[in-house]
Amino acid sequence: MMADPAIAVKNLGKSYGEVKAVDGLELSVQKGEFFGFLGPNGAGKTTTIRILAGLIPPDEGEVFLGGFGPGAREKISRLIGVVPESRGFYDWMTACEYLSFFSSLYGIKPSRSSGSVPALLDQVDLKGRQHTAIGTYSRGMRQRLGLARALLNNPQILLLDEPTLGLDPQGQEDIQGLLRDLNRKGVTIFLSSHLLHEVSNQCTRIAIIAKGKMVVQGALRDLQQKANLGEVYFIKIRGALADIPRGEFGARITGEKQTPEAVEFVFEGDLAGVNALIDRLRKAGIPVLEFRPDRDTLTRIFLSLTQA
């Protein structure tokens, strides 16, 4: 018998006046998954996360977290940690005071906590600012503190709405590394982000919604098939634009760019096709400087499926 999913959403609906923010949404996230949740601005992502977190009620449908339904919010609250889009902070508090306050407010006992407050602050790289007023924090530091608050109760499920927003590249990598570590320990991660490379690099499955409705969900390859997009490769050769072999390959070559010493372009086709192209280049004596699968696959899928 299959275990209950970590998150199950059934026929979820939510309206604000005449606007249908979420419209018949259904999705399932298995325990231990790193799940990506994508959509254009106004697609209903934040509304969905707020419903999952119990911050607002749905107009219709049901939500189950850890196997518990709408009548078990207290049990659900013990299972989840939430980093919402809008985070409330008390600027006069220090980080230690803030986390201690929420520990007390939530009734979190030491045996249930993911660690002491100093350990949590160290985990999100705020150890040196634990006694500094939150009012002096940068946006990125507040992001880190919000994540620390979400980890207070040692959650089994993390609901994250743009957790790396406002962080510099190093800060993004730090938080992404922390999330990967948590996921390896069995924590289910539900991640909404506009950083598509962040989602494609970390998530095992992805859902894309638009206008409150599910467009597609599955592994990256499933999404690629749904978008009817072939494999795409980035190629860089030493030479000039005229050195790119056209002929049978012409229709599948795009994005040509000349640099002082090289040419870059994108090739769309299967592995056999790209190998034939590489063979042609080598036989012509044209050095191939770089060859790799295109890193923007999810971007192309996202645009293809949401711009209709």
mmCIF file of C-alpha atoms in Angstrom:
data_model
loop_
_atom_site.group_PDB
_atom_site.id
_atom_site.type_symbol
_atom_site.label_atom_id
_atom_site.label_comp_id
_atom_site.label_asym_id
_atom_site.label_seq_id
_atom_site.Cartn_x
_atom_site.Cartn_y
_atom_site.Cartn_z
ATOM 1 C CA MET A 1 0.000 0.000 0.000
ATOM 2 C CA MET A 2 1.394 3.382 -1.022
ATOM 3 C CA ALA A 3 2.103 5.796 1.828
ATOM 4 C CA ASP A 4 0.243 9.075 2.053
ATOM 5 C CA PRO A 5 1.977 11.857 0.102
ATOM 6 C CA ALA A 6 3.594 14.664 2.056
ATOM 7 C CA ILE A 7 1.322 17.176 0.295
ATOM 8 C CA ALA A 8 -1.931 16.456 -1.534
ATOM 9 C CA VAL A 9 -4.055 19.204 -3.087
ATOM 10 C CA LYS A 10 -7.492 18.284 -4.434
ATOM 11 C CA ASN A 11 -9.660 20.600 -6.553
ATOM 12 C CA LEU A 12 -8.349 23.672 -4.742
ATOM 13 C CA GLY A 13 -10.084 26.969 -5.436
ATOM 14 C CA LYS A 14 -9.721 30.523 -4.114
ATOM 15 C CA SER A 15 -11.213 33.764 -5.428
ATOM 16 C CA TYR A 16 -10.753 37.416 -4.578
ATOM 17 C CA GLY A 17 -13.866 39.126 -5.842
ATOM 18 C CA GLU A 18 -14.118 38.366 -9.547
ATOM 19 C CA VAL A 19 -10.526 37.144 -9.727
ATOM 20 C CA LYS A 20 -10.026 33.371 -9.566
ATOM 21 C CA ALA A 21 -6.581 33.161 -7.959
ATOM 22 C CA VAL A 22 -6.572 29.348 -7.741
ATOM 23 C CA ASP A 23 -8.841 27.325 -10.007
ATOM 24 C CA GLY A 24 -9.342 23.577 -9.508
ATOM 25 C CA LEU A 25 -5.697 22.972 -8.633
ATOM 26 C CA GLU A 26 -4.543 19.394 -8.019
ATOM 27 C CA LEU A 27 -1.042 18.255 -7.155
ATOM 28 C CA SER A 28 0.777 15.649 -5.127
ATOM 29 C CA VAL A 29 4.215 15.781 -3.509
ATOM 30 C CA GLN A 30 5.762 12.593 -2.178
ATOM 31 C CA LYS A 31 7.602 12.400 1.137
ATOM 32 C CA GLY A 32 11.246 13.396 0.789
ATOM 33 C CA GLU A 33 10.781 15.129 -2.573
ATOM 34 C CA PHE A 34 12.390 18.413 -3.539
ATOM 35 C CA PHE A 35 9.442 19.875 -5.443
ATOM 36 C CA GLY A 36 9.467 23.046 -7.549
ATOM 37 C CA PHE A 37 6.367 25.231 -7.908
ATOM 38 C CA LEU A 38 6.493 27.735 -10.772
ATOM 39 C CA GLY A 39 4.257 30.223 -12.514
ATOM 40 C CA PRO A 40 4.181 33.782 -13.873
ATOM 41 C CA ASN A 41 3.368 36.701 -11.584
ATOM 42 C CA GLY A 42 -0.264 36.447 -10.561
ATOM 43 C CA ALA A 43 -0.470 32.719 -11.344
ATOM 44 C CA GLY A 44 -1.640 31.810 -7.835
ATOM 45 C CA LYS A 45 1.601 30.483 -6.334
ATOM 46 C CA THR A 46 1.623 32.602 -3.180
ATOM 47 C CA THR A 47 -2.104 32.077 -2.612
ATOM 48 C CA THR A 48 -1.567 28.309 -2.854
ATOM 49 C CA ILE A 49 1.312 28.394 -0.370
ATOM 50 C CA ARG A 50 -0.703 30.520 2.045
ATOM 51 C CA ILE A 51 -3.521 27.957 1.882
ATOM 52 C CA LEU A 52 -1.062 25.084 2.445
ATOM 53 C CA ALA A 53 0.365 26.936 5.435
ATOM 54 C CA GLY A 54 -3.100 27.475 6.909
ATOM 55 C CA LEU A 55 -2.810 31.254 6.682
ATOM 56 C CA ILE A 56 -5.976 31.599 4.578
ATOM 57 C CA PRO A 57 -8.845 29.163 3.935
ATOM 58 C CA PRO A 58 -9.698 27.879 0.467
ATOM 59 C CA ASP A 59 -13.107 28.516 -1.041
ATOM 60 C CA GLU A 60 -13.266 24.939 -2.249
ATOM 61 C CA GLY A 61 -11.202 21.775 -2.343
ATOM 62 C CA GLU A 62 -9.040 20.061 0.231
ATOM 63 C CA VAL A 63 -5.421 20.129 1.363
ATOM 64 C CA PHE A 64 -3.635 17.283 3.146
ATOM 65 C CA LEU A 65 -0.174 17.606 4.688
ATOM 66 C CA GLY A 66 1.556 14.581 6.152
ATOM 67 C CA GLY A 67 -1.712 12.687 5.722
ATOM 68 C CA PHE A 68 -3.662 15.152 7.892
ATOM 69 C CA GLY A 69 -6.657 17.036 6.523
ATOM 70 C CA PRO A 70 -8.379 20.384 7.227
ATOM 71 C CA GLY A 71 -9.556 19.353 10.690
ATOM 72 C CA ALA A 72 -6.061 18.710 12.002
ATOM 73 C CA ARG A 73 -4.370 22.105 11.786
ATOM 74 C CA GLU A 74 -2.619 21.683 15.149
ATOM 75 C CA LYS A 75 -1.009 18.432 14.008
ATOM 76 C CA ILE A 76 -0.113 19.969 10.655
ATOM 77 C CA SER A 77 1.500 22.994 12.332
ATOM 78 C CA ARG A 78 3.899 20.628 14.103
ATOM 79 C CA LEU A 79 4.952 19.101 10.785
ATOM 80 C CA ILE A 80 5.577 22.173 8.660
ATOM 81 C CA GLY A 81 7.931 25.115 8.476
ATOM 82 C CA VAL A 82 7.004 28.118 6.344
ATOM 83 C CA VAL A 83 9.031 30.868 4.692
ATOM 84 C CA PRO A 84 6.284 33.105 3.267
ATOM 85 C CA GLU A 85 6.715 35.794 0.630
ATOM 86 C CA SER A 86 6.035 38.510 3.218
ATOM 87 C CA ARG A 87 7.815 37.975 6.504
ATOM 88 C CA GLY A 88 6.909 39.748 9.724
ATOM 89 C CA PHE A 89 9.816 40.987 11.838
ATOM 90 C CA TYR A 90 10.068 43.054 15.001
ATOM 91 C CA ASP A 91 12.832 45.511 14.230
ATOM 92 C CA TRP A 92 13.655 46.277 17.855
ATOM 93 C CA MET A 93 14.393 42.633 18.648
ATOM 94 C CA THR A 94 17.699 40.894 18.124
ATOM 95 C CA ALA A 95 17.776 37.645 16.145
ATOM 96 C CA CYS A 96 18.176 35.624 19.350
ATOM 97 C CA GLU A 97 15.232 37.389 20.976
ATOM 98 C CA TYR A 98 13.137 36.918 17.840
ATOM 99 C CA LEU A 99 13.707 33.158 17.598
ATOM 100 C CA SER A 100 13.327 32.672 21.340
ATOM 101 C CA PHE A 101 10.042 34.575 21.217
ATOM 102 C CA PHE A 102 8.655 32.357 18.455
ATOM 103 C CA SER A 103 9.880 29.217 20.199
ATOM 104 C CA SER A 104 7.852 30.266 23.236
ATOM 105 C CA LEU A 105 4.877 31.370 21.130
ATOM 106 C CA TYR A 106 4.718 28.041 19.295
ATOM 107 C CA GLY A 107 5.307 26.057 22.490
ATOM 108 C CA ILE A 108 8.352 24.386 20.997
ATOM 109 C CA LYS A 109 10.086 22.165 23.526
ATOM 110 C CA PRO A 110 13.844 21.575 23.407
ATOM 111 C CA SER A 111 13.255 17.915 22.484
ATOM 112 C CA ARG A 112 11.339 18.973 19.357
ATOM 113 C CA SER A 113 13.592 21.822 18.305
ATOM 114 C CA SER A 114 16.029 21.409 15.426
ATOM 115 C CA GLY A 115 18.687 22.887 17.691
ATOM 116 C CA SER A 116 19.418 25.770 19.987
ATOM 117 C CA VAL A 117 18.792 29.301 18.795
ATOM 118 C CA PRO A 118 22.545 30.030 18.431
ATOM 119 C CA ALA A 119 22.969 26.800 16.435
ATOM 120 C CA LEU A 120 20.131 27.755 14.092
ATOM 121 C CA LEU A 121 21.587 31.217 13.538
ATOM 122 C CA ASP A 122 24.953 29.654 12.802
ATOM 123 C CA GLN A 123 23.241 27.302 10.350
ATOM 124 C CA VAL A 124 21.882 30.265 8.329
ATOM 125 C CA ASP A 125 25.142 32.235 8.674
ATOM 126 C CA LEU A 126 23.883 34.863 11.139
ATOM 127 C CA LYS A 127 26.058 33.850 14.086
ATOM 128 C CA GLY A 128 27.944 37.142 14.138
ATOM 129 C CA ARG A 129 24.739 39.206 14.156
ATOM 130 C CA GLN A 130 22.661 37.332 16.703
ATOM 131 C CA HIS A 131 22.682 40.233 19.178
ATOM 132 C CA THR A 132 22.139 42.986 16.574
ATOM 133 C CA ALA A 133 18.727 44.651 16.157
ATOM 134 C CA ILE A 134 16.793 43.225 13.215
ATOM 135 C CA GLY A 135 16.046 46.791 12.085
ATOM 136 C CA THR A 136 19.664 47.063 10.939
ATOM 137 C CA TYR A 137 19.487 43.856 8.843
ATOM 138 C CA SER A 138 19.726 43.845 5.075
ATOM 139 C CA ARG A 139 17.027 42.141 3.025
ATOM 140 C CA GLY A 140 19.233 39.106 2.575
ATOM 141 C CA MET A 141 19.851 38.821 6.322
ATOM 142 C CA ARG A 142 16.109 38.935 6.933
ATOM 143 C CA GLN A 143 15.717 36.110 4.432
ATOM 144 C CA ARG A 144 18.155 34.027 6.466
ATOM 145 C CA LEU A 145 16.373 34.835 9.721
ATOM 146 C CA GLY A 146 13.015 33.880 8.184
ATOM 147 C CA LEU A 147 14.435 30.492 7.230
ATOM 148 C CA ALA A 148 15.816 30.003 10.741
ATOM 149 C CA ARG A 149 12.337 30.677 12.150
ATOM 150 C CA ALA A 150 10.866 28.077 9.759
ATOM 151 C CA LEU A 151 13.325 25.491 11.094
ATOM 152 C CA LEU A 152 12.535 26.042 14.775
ATOM 153 C CA ASN A 153 10.194 23.071 15.072
ATOM 154 C CA ASN A 154 12.388 20.634 13.129
ATOM 155 C CA PRO A 155 9.779 20.404 10.328
ATOM 156 C CA GLN A 156 9.137 17.407 8.102
ATOM 157 C CA ILE A 157 7.778 19.670 5.341
ATOM 158 C CA LEU A 158 9.174 23.073 4.330
ATOM 159 C CA LEU A 159 7.011 25.491 2.335
ATOM 160 C CA LEU A 160 9.251 28.125 0.755
ATOM 161 C CA ASP A 161 8.130 31.211 -1.177
ATOM 162 C CA GLU A 162 11.177 32.853 -2.793
ATOM 163 C CA PRO A 163 13.618 31.897 0.005
ATOM 164 C CA THR A 164 16.700 33.321 -1.762
ATOM 165 C CA LEU A 165 15.121 36.598 -2.907
ATOM 166 C CA GLY A 166 17.478 39.495 -2.180
ATOM 167 C CA LEU A 167 20.530 37.331 -1.527
ATOM 168 C CA ASP A 168 23.814 37.783 -3.364
ATOM 169 C CA PRO A 169 25.169 34.771 -5.333
ATOM 170 C CA GLN A 170 27.113 33.462 -2.329
ATOM 171 C CA GLY A 171 24.072 33.829 -0.095
ATOM 172 C CA GLN A 172 21.917 32.004 -2.638
ATOM 173 C CA GLU A 173 24.394 29.139 -2.778
ATOM 174 C CA ASP A 174 24.550 28.979 1.036
ATOM 175 C CA ILE A 175 20.764 28.693 1.381
ATOM 176 C CA GLN A 176 20.494 26.237 -1.519
ATOM 177 C CA GLY A 177 23.184 24.098 0.105
ATOM 178 C CA LEU A 178 21.304 24.162 3.406
ATOM 179 C CA LEU A 179 18.082 23.107 1.660
ATOM 180 C CA ARG A 180 19.883 20.253 -0.099
ATOM 181 C CA ASP A 181 21.237 19.053 3.256
ATOM 182 C CA LEU A 182 17.762 19.180 4.811
ATOM 183 C CA ASN A 183 16.304 17.279 1.866
ATOM 184 C CA ARG A 184 18.994 14.591 2.144
ATOM 185 C CA LYS A 185 17.902 14.156 5.762
ATOM 186 C CA GLY A 186 14.356 13.442 4.584
ATOM 187 C CA VAL A 187 12.701 16.864 4.770
ATOM 188 C CA THR A 188 10.163 17.432 2.004
ATOM 189 C CA ILE A 189 10.874 20.748 0.257
ATOM 190 C CA PHE A 190 8.134 22.672 -1.574
ATOM 191 C CA LEU A 191 9.917 25.534 -3.338
ATOM 192 C CA SER A 192 8.408 28.461 -5.226
ATOM 193 C CA SER A 193 11.035 30.610 -6.943
ATOM 194 C CA HIS A 194 11.502 32.872 -9.947
ATOM 195 C CA LEU A 195 15.120 31.684 -10.170
ATOM 196 C CA LEU A 196 14.564 28.912 -12.707
ATOM 197 C CA HIS A 197 18.151 27.645 -12.529
ATOM 198 C CA GLU A 198 17.650 27.215 -8.775
ATOM 199 C CA VAL A 199 14.600 25.036 -9.436
ATOM 200 C CA SER A 200 16.091 23.000 -12.296
ATOM 201 C CA ASN A 201 19.293 22.305 -10.331
ATOM 202 C CA GLN A 202 17.575 21.156 -7.150
ATOM 203 C CA CYS A 203 14.079 19.854 -7.794
ATOM 204 C CA THR A 204 13.261 16.254 -8.678
ATOM 205 C CA ARG A 205 9.806 17.224 -9.945
ATOM 206 C CA ILE A 206 8.271 20.533 -10.974
ATOM 207 C CA ALA A 207 4.760 21.937 -11.331
ATOM 208 C CA ILE A 208 3.943 24.947 -13.520
ATOM 209 C CA ILE A 209 0.695 26.833 -13.025
ATOM 210 C CA ALA A 210 -0.847 29.744 -14.926
ATOM 211 C CA LYS A 211 -3.999 31.723 -14.145
ATOM 212 C CA GLY A 212 -4.578 29.541 -11.107
ATOM 213 C CA LYS A 213 -4.670 26.289 -13.091
ATOM 214 C CA MET A 214 -2.200 23.448 -13.354
ATOM 215 C CA VAL A 215 -0.355 23.470 -16.666
ATOM 216 C CA VAL A 216 1.979 20.527 -16.137
ATOM 217 C CA GLN A 217 3.792 18.647 -13.394
ATOM 218 C CA GLY A 218 6.492 16.022 -13.511
ATOM 219 C CA ALA A 219 10.228 15.551 -13.938
ATOM 220 C CA LEU A 220 12.091 17.997 -16.183
ATOM 221 C CA ARG A 221 12.021 15.536 -19.091
ATOM 222 C CA ASP A 222 8.239 15.148 -18.722
ATOM 223 C CA LEU A 223 7.848 18.922 -18.914
ATOM 224 C CA GLN A 224 10.109 19.040 -21.941
ATOM 225 C CA GLN A 225 7.924 16.513 -23.762
ATOM 226 C CA LYS A 226 4.777 18.416 -22.800
ATOM 227 C CA ALA A 227 6.262 21.586 -24.275
ATOM 228 C CA ASN A 228 7.218 19.620 -27.407
ATOM 229 C CA LEU A 229 10.799 20.842 -27.132
ATOM 230 C CA GLY A 230 13.736 18.792 -28.339
ATOM 231 C CA GLU A 231 17.120 18.464 -26.719
ATOM 232 C CA VAL A 232 19.148 21.667 -26.876
ATOM 233 C CA TYR A 233 22.956 21.982 -26.779
ATOM 234 C CA PHE A 234 25.290 24.938 -26.401
ATOM 235 C CA ILE A 235 28.317 24.808 -28.723
ATOM 236 C CA LYS A 236 31.349 27.076 -28.916
ATOM 237 C CA ILE A 237 33.892 26.826 -31.731
ATOM 238 C CA ARG A 238 37.050 28.700 -32.656
ATOM 239 C CA GLY A 239 36.414 30.600 -35.869
ATOM 240 C CA ALA A 240 33.891 32.899 -37.524
ATOM 241 C CA LEU A 241 30.171 32.762 -38.246
ATOM 242 C CA ALA A 242 30.939 31.458 -41.743
ATOM 243 C CA ASP A 243 32.509 28.343 -40.184
ATOM 244 C CA ILE A 244 29.186 27.128 -38.780
ATOM 245 C CA PRO A 245 28.059 24.189 -40.962
ATOM 246 C CA ARG A 246 24.599 25.009 -42.266
ATOM 247 C CA GLY A 247 23.133 22.677 -44.889
ATOM 248 C CA GLU A 248 21.162 19.904 -43.204
ATOM 249 C CA PHE A 249 21.728 21.492 -39.771
ATOM 250 C CA GLY A 250 20.680 25.049 -40.616
ATOM 251 C CA ALA A 251 17.102 24.948 -39.351
ATOM 252 C CA ARG A 252 18.253 23.640 -35.961
ATOM 253 C CA ILE A 253 20.961 26.237 -35.320
ATOM 254 C CA THR A 254 19.972 29.443 -33.521
ATOM 255 C CA GLY A 255 21.405 32.112 -31.240
ATOM 256 C CA GLU A 256 24.626 32.613 -33.191
ATOM 257 C CA LYS A 257 27.021 35.018 -31.485
ATOM 258 C CA GLN A 258 30.462 36.109 -32.676
ATOM 259 C CA THR A 259 33.145 36.889 -30.091
ATOM 260 C CA PRO A 260 36.708 38.049 -30.871
ATOM 261 C CA GLU A 261 38.102 34.508 -30.940
ATOM 262 C CA ALA A 262 35.093 32.205 -31.089
ATOM 263 C CA VAL A 263 31.520 31.615 -32.199
ATOM 264 C CA GLU A 264 28.733 30.455 -29.907
ATOM 265 C CA PHE A 265 25.455 28.941 -31.035
ATOM 266 C CA VAL A 266 22.631 26.669 -29.922
ATOM 267 C CA PHE A 267 21.694 23.416 -31.620
ATOM 268 C CA GLU A 268 18.289 21.757 -31.192
ATOM 269 C CA GLY A 269 18.094 18.058 -31.949
ATOM 270 C CA ASP A 270 18.680 14.585 -30.578
ATOM 271 C CA LEU A 271 22.042 13.170 -29.519
ATOM 272 C CA ALA A 272 22.624 11.545 -32.890
ATOM 273 C CA GLY A 273 22.093 14.881 -34.633
ATOM 274 C CA VAL A 274 24.462 16.808 -32.416
ATOM 275 C CA ASN A 275 27.122 14.084 -32.775
ATOM 276 C CA ALA A 276 26.826 14.367 -36.557
ATOM 277 C CA LEU A 277 27.335 18.122 -36.268
ATOM 278 C CA ILE A 278 30.402 17.704 -34.036
ATOM 279 C CA ASP A 279 31.852 15.164 -36.506
ATOM 280 C CA ARG A 280 31.362 17.652 -39.352
ATOM 281 C CA LEU A 281 33.169 20.370 -37.390
ATOM 282 C CA ARG A 282 36.107 18.111 -36.561
ATOM 283 C CA LYS A 283 36.476 16.881 -40.141
ATOM 284 C CA ALA A 284 36.577 20.516 -41.234
ATOM 285 C CA GLY A 285 39.393 21.156 -38.747
ATOM 286 C CA ILE A 286 37.293 23.530 -36.628
ATOM 287 C CA PRO A 287 38.165 23.210 -32.911
ATOM 288 C CA VAL A 288 35.208 22.667 -30.569
ATOM 289 C CA LEU A 289 35.954 24.731 -27.464
ATOM 290 C CA GLU A 290 32.815 23.940 -25.485
ATOM 291 C CA PHE A 291 29.893 21.567 -25.799
ATOM 292 C CA ARG A 292 27.200 20.979 -23.187
ATOM 293 C CA PRO A 293 23.451 20.545 -22.763
ATOM 294 C CA ASP A 294 21.731 23.909 -22.660
ATOM 295 C CA ARG A 295 21.346 25.132 -19.079
ATOM 296 C CA ASP A 296 18.255 27.177 -19.880
ATOM 297 C CA THR A 297 16.006 24.213 -20.691
ATOM 298 C CA LEU A 298 13.548 25.053 -17.902
ATOM 299 C CA THR A 299 13.384 28.685 -19.059
ATOM 300 C CA ARG A 300 12.396 27.579 -22.554
ATOM 301 C CA ILE A 301 9.815 25.154 -21.155
ATOM 302 C CA PHE A 302 8.393 27.802 -18.828
ATOM 303 C CA LEU A 303 8.038 30.399 -21.591
ATOM 304 C CA SER A 304 6.595 27.864 -24.027
ATOM 305 C CA LEU A 305 3.901 26.685 -21.618
ATOM 306 C CA THR A 306 2.921 29.993 -19.999
ATOM 307 C CA GLN A 307 2.923 32.485 -22.868
ATOM 308 C CA ALA A 308 -0.010 30.972 -24.744
#
